[in-house]
Amino acid sequence: MKKGPLRLMVISYPRRLDTVFERSVLSLAKHVGPGFRVERCQEPKDVPWLVRQWRRRGHDVTRLEFLGHGKAGAFSLGDQMFIDATGTGLETFGALGDELAEDARVNLLGCRVARGGQAAWLTPFERALGARRTLWGASSWVSHVAFMHGPISAEVEATLVRAGRSVETPEKRHPRPSGRHTAGRGTHGH
């Protein structure tokens, strides 16, 4: 039985949980409902299976978002590399394409995945997803503030850069949370 489109956010807890990641997850959890779900997946290779489970329940996953740690040429979920410029994760993205809606959009929500507007390294991953599916990455910092009102807004989503594109983007920093910043120590939306 068809239940409608689904926006699915995938998270993976790092061994060392920090406040930025925790605040992001807590903000998102308040907005879970019929059209938006948050799922934990500790093994990146299991993401296609997770999406398949939602498809079997009657949902077309039209928007898939990953909350993780990014840097130019790499994106991690939890403590594990999910994809990188050397091709890590291509097989997973191929399997993922078989499970997503035909025109699905995939967002990598980790800081500076497409730093400086450079998203060319994501092109093989977008191709692996299939013809009409698109892959987007953040060009600047991502913090829990982006999730205060639920899944990322159209305004924040408009700042993402599509795979294969190079656009000039200023090094814009989104507001950081108060307290100590722990860049580079686990997945926390950076």
JSON list of C-alpha atoms in Angstrom, two decimals:
[
{"chain": "A", "resi": 1, "resn": "MET", "atom": "CA", "xyz": [0.00, 0.00, 0.00]},
{"chain": "A", "resi": 2, "resn": "LYS", "atom": "CA", "xyz": [1.40, 3.39, -1.07]},
{"chain": "A", "resi": 3, "resn": "LYS", "atom": "CA", "xyz": [1.82, 5.79, 1.84]},
{"chain": "A", "resi": 4, "resn": "GLY", "atom": "CA", "xyz": [3.43, 8.73, 0.07]},
{"chain": "A", "resi": 5, "resn": "PRO", "atom": "CA", "xyz": [6.77, 10.45, -0.27]},
{"chain": "A", "resi": 6, "resn": "LEU", "atom": "CA", "xyz": [9.27, 10.43, 2.56]},
{"chain": "A", "resi": 7, "resn": "ARG", "atom": "CA", "xyz": [12.13, 12.72, 3.52]},
{"chain": "A", "resi": 8, "resn": "LEU", "atom": "CA", "xyz": [14.65, 10.55, 5.35]},
{"chain": "A", "resi": 9, "resn": "MET", "atom": "CA", "xyz": [17.57, 11.84, 7.44]},
{"chain": "A", "resi": 10, "resn": "VAL", "atom": "CA", "xyz": [20.32, 9.32, 8.19]},
{"chain": "A", "resi": 11, "resn": "ILE", "atom": "CA", "xyz": [22.57, 9.88, 11.19]},
{"chain": "A", "resi": 12, "resn": "SER", "atom": "CA", "xyz": [25.37, 7.85, 12.73]},
{"chain": "A", "resi": 13, "resn": "TYR", "atom": "CA", "xyz": [26.62, 8.44, 16.25]},
{"chain": "A", "resi": 14, "resn": "PRO", "atom": "CA", "xyz": [30.36, 8.91, 16.63]},
{"chain": "A", "resi": 15, "resn": "ARG", "atom": "CA", "xyz": [32.16, 7.27, 19.56]},
{"chain": "A", "resi": 16, "resn": "ARG", "atom": "CA", "xyz": [32.82, 10.71, 20.98]},
{"chain": "A", "resi": 17, "resn": "LEU", "atom": "CA", "xyz": [29.51, 12.55, 20.91]},
{"chain": "A", "resi": 18, "resn": "ASP", "atom": "CA", "xyz": [29.79, 16.32, 20.94]},
{"chain": "A", "resi": 19, "resn": "THR", "atom": "CA", "xyz": [27.22, 19.00, 21.63]},
{"chain": "A", "resi": 20, "resn": "VAL", "atom": "CA", "xyz": [26.84, 20.24, 18.04]},
{"chain": "A", "resi": 21, "resn": "PHE", "atom": "CA", "xyz": [25.86, 16.81, 16.72]},
{"chain": "A", "resi": 22, "resn": "GLU", "atom": "CA", "xyz": [23.68, 16.07, 19.74]},
{"chain": "A", "resi": 23, "resn": "ARG", "atom": "CA", "xyz": [21.83, 19.39, 19.44]},
{"chain": "A", "resi": 24, "resn": "SER", "atom": "CA", "xyz": [21.23, 18.79, 15.73]},
{"chain": "A", "resi": 25, "resn": "VAL", "atom": "CA", "xyz": [19.73, 15.35, 16.37]},
{"chain": "A", "resi": 26, "resn": "LEU", "atom": "CA", "xyz": [17.57, 16.60, 19.25]},
{"chain": "A", "resi": 27, "resn": "SER", "atom": "CA", "xyz": [16.27, 19.49, 17.11]},
{"chain": "A", "resi": 28, "resn": "LEU", "atom": "CA", "xyz": [15.41, 17.10, 14.28]},
{"chain": "A", "resi": 29, "resn": "ALA", "atom": "CA", "xyz": [13.72, 14.56, 16.55]},
{"chain": "A", "resi": 30, "resn": "LYS", "atom": "CA", "xyz": [11.04, 17.11, 17.48]},
{"chain": "A", "resi": 31, "resn": "HIS", "atom": "CA", "xyz": [9.87, 17.26, 13.86]},
{"chain": "A", "resi": 32, "resn": "VAL", "atom": "CA", "xyz": [9.55, 13.56, 13.04]},
{"chain": "A", "resi": 33, "resn": "GLY", "atom": "CA", "xyz": [6.20, 12.80, 11.43]},
{"chain": "A", "resi": 34, "resn": "PRO", "atom": "CA", "xyz": [4.54, 10.95, 8.54]},
{"chain": "A", "resi": 35, "resn": "GLY", "atom": "CA", "xyz": [6.59, 12.75, 5.86]},
{"chain": "A", "resi": 36, "resn": "PHE", "atom": "CA", "xyz": [9.90, 13.06, 7.75]},
{"chain": "A", "resi": 37, "resn": "ARG", "atom": "CA", "xyz": [11.89, 10.42, 9.60]},
{"chain": "A", "resi": 38, "resn": "VAL", "atom": "CA", "xyz": [15.32, 10.24, 11.22]},
{"chain": "A", "resi": 39, "resn": "GLU", "atom": "CA", "xyz": [17.11, 6.89, 11.16]},
{"chain": "A", "resi": 40, "resn": "ARG", "atom": "CA", "xyz": [20.36, 5.84, 12.78]},
{"chain": "A", "resi": 41, "resn": "CYS", "atom": "CA", "xyz": [22.71, 3.74, 10.67]},
{"chain": "A", "resi": 42, "resn": "GLN", "atom": "CA", "xyz": [26.11, 2.90, 12.15]},
{"chain": "A", "resi": 43, "resn": "GLU", "atom": "CA", "xyz": [27.36, 0.99, 9.08]},
{"chain": "A", "resi": 44, "resn": "PRO", "atom": "CA", "xyz": [27.42, 3.13, 5.90]},
{"chain": "A", "resi": 45, "resn": "LYS", "atom": "CA", "xyz": [27.13, 0.01, 3.72]},
{"chain": "A", "resi": 46, "resn": "ASP", "atom": "CA", "xyz": [23.70, -0.66, 5.30]},
{"chain": "A", "resi": 47, "resn": "VAL", "atom": "CA", "xyz": [22.13, 2.59, 4.03]},
{"chain": "A", "resi": 48, "resn": "PRO", "atom": "CA", "xyz": [20.58, 0.96, 0.90]},
{"chain": "A", "resi": 49, "resn": "TRP", "atom": "CA", "xyz": [18.97, -1.71, 3.12]},
{"chain": "A", "resi": 50, "resn": "LEU", "atom": "CA", "xyz": [17.55, 1.01, 5.39]},
{"chain": "A", "resi": 51, "resn": "VAL", "atom": "CA", "xyz": [16.01, 2.88, 2.44]},
{"chain": "A", "resi": 52, "resn": "ARG", "atom": "CA", "xyz": [14.63, -0.42, 1.07]},
{"chain": "A", "resi": 53, "resn": "GLN", "atom": "CA", "xyz": [12.81, -1.01, 4.37]},
{"chain": "A", "resi": 54, "resn": "TRP", "atom": "CA", "xyz": [10.97, 2.30, 3.99]},
{"chain": "A", "resi": 55, "resn": "ARG", "atom": "CA", "xyz": [10.15, 1.52, 0.35]},
{"chain": "A", "resi": 56, "resn": "ARG", "atom": "CA", "xyz": [8.69, -1.85, 1.42]},
{"chain": "A", "resi": 57, "resn": "ARG", "atom": "CA", "xyz": [6.49, 0.02, 3.89]},
{"chain": "A", "resi": 58, "resn": "GLY", "atom": "CA", "xyz": [5.01, 1.97, 0.97]},
{"chain": "A", "resi": 59, "resn": "HIS", "atom": "CA", "xyz": [7.12, 5.14, 1.03]},
{"chain": "A", "resi": 60, "resn": "ASP", "atom": "CA", "xyz": [9.02, 6.61, -1.89]},
{"chain": "A", "resi": 61, "resn": "VAL", "atom": "CA", "xyz": [12.16, 8.20, -0.46]},
{"chain": "A", "resi": 62, "resn": "THR", "atom": "CA", "xyz": [12.26, 11.42, -2.46]},
{"chain": "A", "resi": 63, "resn": "ARG", "atom": "CA", "xyz": [14.73, 13.25, -0.24]},
{"chain": "A", "resi": 64, "resn": "LEU", "atom": "CA", "xyz": [17.61, 11.50, 1.51]},
{"chain": "A", "resi": 65, "resn": "GLU", "atom": "CA", "xyz": [19.85, 13.52, 3.78]},
{"chain": "A", "resi": 66, "resn": "PHE", "atom": "CA", "xyz": [22.98, 12.49, 5.62]},
{"chain": "A", "resi": 67, "resn": "LEU", "atom": "CA", "xyz": [24.10, 14.36, 8.73]},
{"chain": "A", "resi": 68, "resn": "GLY", "atom": "CA", "xyz": [27.81, 13.81, 9.09]},
{"chain": "A", "resi": 69, "resn": "HIS", "atom": "CA", "xyz": [31.29, 15.25, 9.03]},
{"chain": "A", "resi": 70, "resn": "GLY", "atom": "CA", "xyz": [32.58, 16.78, 5.83]},
{"chain": "A", "resi": 71, "resn": "LYS", "atom": "CA", "xyz": [35.67, 18.28, 4.32]},
{"chain": "A", "resi": 72, "resn": "ALA", "atom": "CA", "xyz": [36.70, 18.91, 0.74]},
{"chain": "A", "resi": 73, "resn": "GLY", "atom": "CA", "xyz": [36.75, 15.53, -1.00]},
{"chain": "A", "resi": 74, "resn": "ALA", "atom": "CA", "xyz": [35.30, 13.46, 1.85]},
{"chain": "A", "resi": 75, "resn": "PHE", "atom": "CA", "xyz": [32.18, 12.80, 3.92]},
{"chain": "A", "resi": 76, "resn": "SER", "atom": "CA", "xyz": [31.98, 10.59, 7.02]},
{"chain": "A", "resi": 77, "resn": "LEU", "atom": "CA", "xyz": [29.06, 9.08, 8.90]},
{"chain": "A", "resi": 78, "resn": "GLY", "atom": "CA", "xyz": [29.86, 8.59, 12.57]},
{"chain": "A", "resi": 79, "resn": "ASP", "atom": "CA", "xyz": [33.47, 7.50, 12.78]},
{"chain": "A", "resi": 80, "resn": "GLN", "atom": "CA", "xyz": [33.51, 5.86, 9.33]},
{"chain": "A", "resi": 81, "resn": "MET", "atom": "CA", "xyz": [34.30, 7.22, 5.89]},
{"chain": "A", "resi": 82, "resn": "PHE", "atom": "CA", "xyz": [31.12, 7.14, 3.79]},
{"chain": "A", "resi": 83, "resn": "ILE", "atom": "CA", "xyz": [32.40, 8.56, 0.50]},
{"chain": "A", "resi": 84, "resn": "ASP", "atom": "CA", "xyz": [35.60, 10.21, -0.67]},
{"chain": "A", "resi": 85, "resn": "ALA", "atom": "CA", "xyz": [37.31, 11.46, -3.82]},
{"chain": "A", "resi": 86, "resn": "THR", "atom": "CA", "xyz": [39.19, 8.15, -4.24]},
{"chain": "A", "resi": 87, "resn": "GLY", "atom": "CA", "xyz": [35.90, 6.31, -4.87]},
{"chain": "A", "resi": 88, "resn": "THR", "atom": "CA", "xyz": [35.13, 4.94, -1.42]},
{"chain": "A", "resi": 89, "resn": "GLY", "atom": "CA", "xyz": [31.37, 4.41, -1.31]},
{"chain": "A", "resi": 90, "resn": "LEU", "atom": "CA", "xyz": [30.64, 4.19, -5.06]},
{"chain": "A", "resi": 91, "resn": "GLU", "atom": "CA", "xyz": [29.24, 0.67, -4.73]},
{"chain": "A", "resi": 92, "resn": "THR", "atom": "CA", "xyz": [26.96, 1.77, -1.88]},
{"chain": "A", "resi": 93, "resn": "PHE", "atom": "CA", "xyz": [25.67, 4.69, -3.95]},
{"chain": "A", "resi": 94, "resn": "GLY", "atom": "CA", "xyz": [24.94, 2.34, -6.87]},
{"chain": "A", "resi": 95, "resn": "ALA", "atom": "CA", "xyz": [22.86, 0.11, -4.58]},
{"chain": "A", "resi": 96, "resn": "LEU", "atom": "CA", "xyz": [21.21, 3.19, -3.06]},
{"chain": "A", "resi": 97, "resn": "GLY", "atom": "CA", "xyz": [20.05, 4.35, -6.49]},
{"chain": "A", "resi": 98, "resn": "ASP", "atom": "CA", "xyz": [18.05, 1.13, -6.83]},
{"chain": "A", "resi": 99, "resn": "GLU", "atom": "CA", "xyz": [16.04, 2.02, -3.71]},
{"chain": "A", "resi": 100, "resn": "LEU", "atom": "CA", "xyz": [15.34, 5.75, -4.12]},
{"chain": "A", "resi": 101, "resn": "ALA", "atom": "CA", "xyz": [12.46, 7.43, -5.95]},
{"chain": "A", "resi": 102, "resn": "GLU", "atom": "CA", "xyz": [13.28, 8.18, -9.60]},
{"chain": "A", "resi": 103, "resn": "ASP", "atom": "CA", "xyz": [13.76, 11.90, -9.02]},
{"chain": "A", "resi": 104, "resn": "ALA", "atom": "CA", "xyz": [15.22, 11.74, -5.50]},
{"chain": "A", "resi": 105, "resn": "ARG", "atom": "CA", "xyz": [17.53, 14.38, -4.13]},
{"chain": "A", "resi": 106, "resn": "VAL", "atom": "CA", "xyz": [20.42, 13.37, -1.84]},
{"chain": "A", "resi": 107, "resn": "ASN", "atom": "CA", "xyz": [21.98, 16.01, 0.45]},
{"chain": "A", "resi": 108, "resn": "LEU", "atom": "CA", "xyz": [25.31, 15.61, 2.23]},
{"chain": "A", "resi": 109, "resn": "LEU", "atom": "CA", "xyz": [25.00, 17.81, 5.32]},
{"chain": "A", "resi": 110, "resn": "GLY", "atom": "CA", "xyz": [28.54, 18.04, 6.55]},
{"chain": "A", "resi": 111, "resn": "CYS", "atom": "CA", "xyz": [30.68, 21.14, 6.60]},
{"chain": "A", "resi": 112, "resn": "ARG", "atom": "CA", "xyz": [32.51, 22.11, 3.45]},
{"chain": "A", "resi": 113, "resn": "VAL", "atom": "CA", "xyz": [31.91, 18.91, 1.46]},
{"chain": "A", "resi": 114, "resn": "ALA", "atom": "CA", "xyz": [31.84, 21.21, -1.58]},
{"chain": "A", "resi": 115, "resn": "ARG", "atom": "CA", "xyz": [34.26, 23.77, -0.12]},
{"chain": "A", "resi": 116, "resn": "GLY", "atom": "CA", "xyz": [34.56, 26.90, -2.19]},
{"chain": "A", "resi": 117, "resn": "GLY", "atom": "CA", "xyz": [31.75, 25.69, -4.46]},
{"chain": "A", "resi": 118, "resn": "GLN", "atom": "CA", "xyz": [33.81, 22.76, -5.79]},
{"chain": "A", "resi": 119, "resn": "ALA", "atom": "CA", "xyz": [31.55, 19.72, -6.11]},
{"chain": "A", "resi": 120, "resn": "ALA", "atom": "CA", "xyz": [33.16, 18.00, -9.11]},
{"chain": "A", "resi": 121, "resn": "TRP", "atom": "CA", "xyz": [34.44, 15.15, -6.92]},
{"chain": "A", "resi": 122, "resn": "LEU", "atom": "CA", "xyz": [30.80, 14.17, -6.21]},
{"chain": "A", "resi": 123, "resn": "THR", "atom": "CA", "xyz": [30.01, 13.53, -9.91]},
{"chain": "A", "resi": 124, "resn": "PRO", "atom": "CA", "xyz": [30.74, 9.75, -9.92]},
{"chain": "A", "resi": 125, "resn": "PHE", "atom": "CA", "xyz": [28.48, 9.33, -6.89]},
{"chain": "A", "resi": 126, "resn": "GLU", "atom": "CA", "xyz": [25.62, 11.23, -8.54]},
{"chain": "A", "resi": 127, "resn": "ARG", "atom": "CA", "xyz": [26.02, 9.06, -11.67]},
{"chain": "A", "resi": 128, "resn": "ALA", "atom": "CA", "xyz": [25.93, 5.92, -9.50]},
{"chain": "A", "resi": 129, "resn": "LEU", "atom": "CA", "xyz": [22.54, 7.03, -8.11]},
{"chain": "A", "resi": 130, "resn": "GLY", "atom": "CA", "xyz": [20.97, 6.96, -11.58]},
{"chain": "A", "resi": 131, "resn": "ALA", "atom": "CA", "xyz": [19.75, 9.29, -14.30]},
{"chain": "A", "resi": 132, "resn": "ARG", "atom": "CA", "xyz": [17.30, 11.68, -12.62]},
{"chain": "A", "resi": 133, "resn": "ARG", "atom": "CA", "xyz": [18.63, 11.59, -9.07]},
{"chain": "A", "resi": 134, "resn": "THR", "atom": "CA", "xyz": [20.78, 14.47, -7.82]},
{"chain": "A", "resi": 135, "resn": "LEU", "atom": "CA", "xyz": [23.51, 14.78, -5.20]},
{"chain": "A", "resi": 136, "resn": "TRP", "atom": "CA", "xyz": [24.27, 18.00, -3.32]},
{"chain": "A", "resi": 137, "resn": "GLY", "atom": "CA", "xyz": [26.92, 19.02, -0.79]},
{"chain": "A", "resi": 138, "resn": "ALA", "atom": "CA", "xyz": [27.38, 21.87, 1.66]},
{"chain": "A", "resi": 139, "resn": "SER", "atom": "CA", "xyz": [29.97, 24.46, 0.69]},
{"chain": "A", "resi": 140, "resn": "SER", "atom": "CA", "xyz": [30.20, 26.05, 4.13]},
{"chain": "A", "resi": 141, "resn": "TRP", "atom": "CA", "xyz": [29.76, 25.21, 7.80]},
{"chain": "A", "resi": 142, "resn": "VAL", "atom": "CA", "xyz": [26.63, 23.37, 8.95]},
{"chain": "A", "resi": 143, "resn": "SER", "atom": "CA", "xyz": [25.54, 23.65, 12.58]},
{"chain": "A", "resi": 144, "resn": "HIS", "atom": "CA", "xyz": [22.56, 22.65, 14.71]},
{"chain": "A", "resi": 145, "resn": "VAL", "atom": "CA", "xyz": [21.03, 26.07, 14.01]},
{"chain": "A", "resi": 146, "resn": "ALA", "atom": "CA", "xyz": [20.13, 24.82, 10.51]},
{"chain": "A", "resi": 147, "resn": "PHE", "atom": "CA", "xyz": [17.80, 22.24, 12.13]},
{"chain": "A", "resi": 148, "resn": "MET", "atom": "CA", "xyz": [16.12, 24.36, 14.81]},
{"chain": "A", "resi": 149, "resn": "HIS", "atom": "CA", "xyz": [12.83, 24.42, 12.88]},
{"chain": "A", "resi": 150, "resn": "GLY", "atom": "CA", "xyz": [13.01, 20.89, 11.47]},
{"chain": "A", "resi": 151, "resn": "PRO", "atom": "CA", "xyz": [14.72, 19.52, 8.38]},
{"chain": "A", "resi": 152, "resn": "ILE", "atom": "CA", "xyz": [16.87, 22.04, 6.54]},
{"chain": "A", "resi": 153, "resn": "SER", "atom": "CA", "xyz": [14.88, 24.89, 5.11]},
{"chain": "A", "resi": 154, "resn": "ALA", "atom": "CA", "xyz": [14.65, 25.82, 1.43]},
{"chain": "A", "resi": 155, "resn": "GLU", "atom": "CA", "xyz": [16.92, 28.77, 2.24]},
{"chain": "A", "resi": 156, "resn": "VAL", "atom": "CA", "xyz": [19.70, 26.55, 3.62]},
{"chain": "A", "resi": 157, "resn": "GLU", "atom": "CA", "xyz": [19.13, 23.97, 0.89]},
{"chain": "A", "resi": 158, "resn": "ALA", "atom": "CA", "xyz": [19.63, 26.70, -1.74]},
{"chain": "A", "resi": 159, "resn": "THR", "atom": "CA", "xyz": [23.22, 27.12, -0.50]},
{"chain": "A", "resi": 160, "resn": "LEU", "atom": "CA", "xyz": [24.14, 23.50, -1.32]},
{"chain": "A", "resi": 161, "resn": "VAL", "atom": "CA", "xyz": [26.18, 22.82, -4.47]},
{"chain": "A", "resi": 162, "resn": "ARG", "atom": "CA", "xyz": [25.18, 20.11, -6.94]},
{"chain": "A", "resi": 163, "resn": "ALA", "atom": "CA", "xyz": [27.64, 17.38, -7.92]},
{"chain": "A", "resi": 164, "resn": "GLY", "atom": "CA", "xyz": [29.77, 18.30, -10.91]},
{"chain": "A", "resi": 165, "resn": "ARG", "atom": "CA", "xyz": [29.25, 22.01, -10.44]},
{"chain": "A", "resi": 166, "resn": "SER", "atom": "CA", "xyz": [31.76, 24.64, -9.57]},
{"chain": "A", "resi": 167, "resn": "VAL", "atom": "CA", "xyz": [30.31, 27.88, -8.35]},
{"chain": "A", "resi": 168, "resn": "GLU", "atom": "CA", "xyz": [31.95, 30.78, -6.64]},
{"chain": "A", "resi": 169, "resn": "THR", "atom": "CA", "xyz": [30.84, 30.78, -3.05]},
{"chain": "A", "resi": 170, "resn": "PRO", "atom": "CA", "xyz": [32.14, 32.97, -0.28]},
{"chain": "A", "resi": 171, "resn": "GLU", "atom": "CA", "xyz": [33.41, 31.09, 2.75]},
{"chain": "A", "resi": 172, "resn": "LYS", "atom": "CA", "xyz": [30.17, 31.76, 4.63]},
{"chain": "A", "resi": 173, "resn": "ARG", "atom": "CA", "xyz": [29.98, 30.56, 8.19]},
{"chain": "A", "resi": 174, "resn": "HIS", "atom": "CA", "xyz": [26.63, 29.72, 9.68]},
{"chain": "A", "resi": 175, "resn": "PRO", "atom": "CA", "xyz": [26.20, 30.71, 13.32]},
{"chain": "A", "resi": 176, "resn": "ARG", "atom": "CA", "xyz": [28.08, 28.43, 15.66]},
{"chain": "A", "resi": 177, "resn": "PRO", "atom": "CA", "xyz": [26.71, 27.18, 18.92]},
{"chain": "A", "resi": 178, "resn": "SER", "atom": "CA", "xyz": [27.94, 28.71, 22.12]},
{"chain": "A", "resi": 179, "resn": "GLY", "atom": "CA", "xyz": [30.59, 26.73, 23.91]},
{"chain": "A", "resi": 180, "resn": "ARG", "atom": "CA", "xyz": [33.73, 25.02, 22.76]},
{"chain": "A", "resi": 181, "resn": "HIS", "atom": "CA", "xyz": [33.93, 23.97, 19.09]},
{"chain": "A", "resi": 182, "resn": "THR", "atom": "CA", "xyz": [35.26, 20.47, 18.51]},
{"chain": "A", "resi": 183, "resn": "ALA", "atom": "CA", "xyz": [36.09, 20.44, 14.80]},
{"chain": "A", "resi": 184, "resn": "GLY", "atom": "CA", "xyz": [37.74, 17.26, 13.66]},
{"chain": "A", "resi": 185, "resn": "ARG", "atom": "CA", "xyz": [36.73, 15.18, 16.67]},
{"chain": "A", "resi": 186, "resn": "GLY", "atom": "CA", "xyz": [33.87, 13.03, 15.48]},
{"chain": "A", "resi": 187, "resn": "THR", "atom": "CA", "xyz": [30.77, 13.58, 13.40]},
{"chain": "A", "resi": 188, "resn": "HIS", "atom": "CA", "xyz": [28.89, 16.66, 14.40]},
{"chain": "A", "resi": 189, "resn": "GLY", "atom": "CA", "xyz": [27.44, 18.21, 11.30]},
{"chain": "A", "resi": 190, "resn": "HIS", "atom": "CA", "xyz": [30.81, 19.52, 10.15]}
]
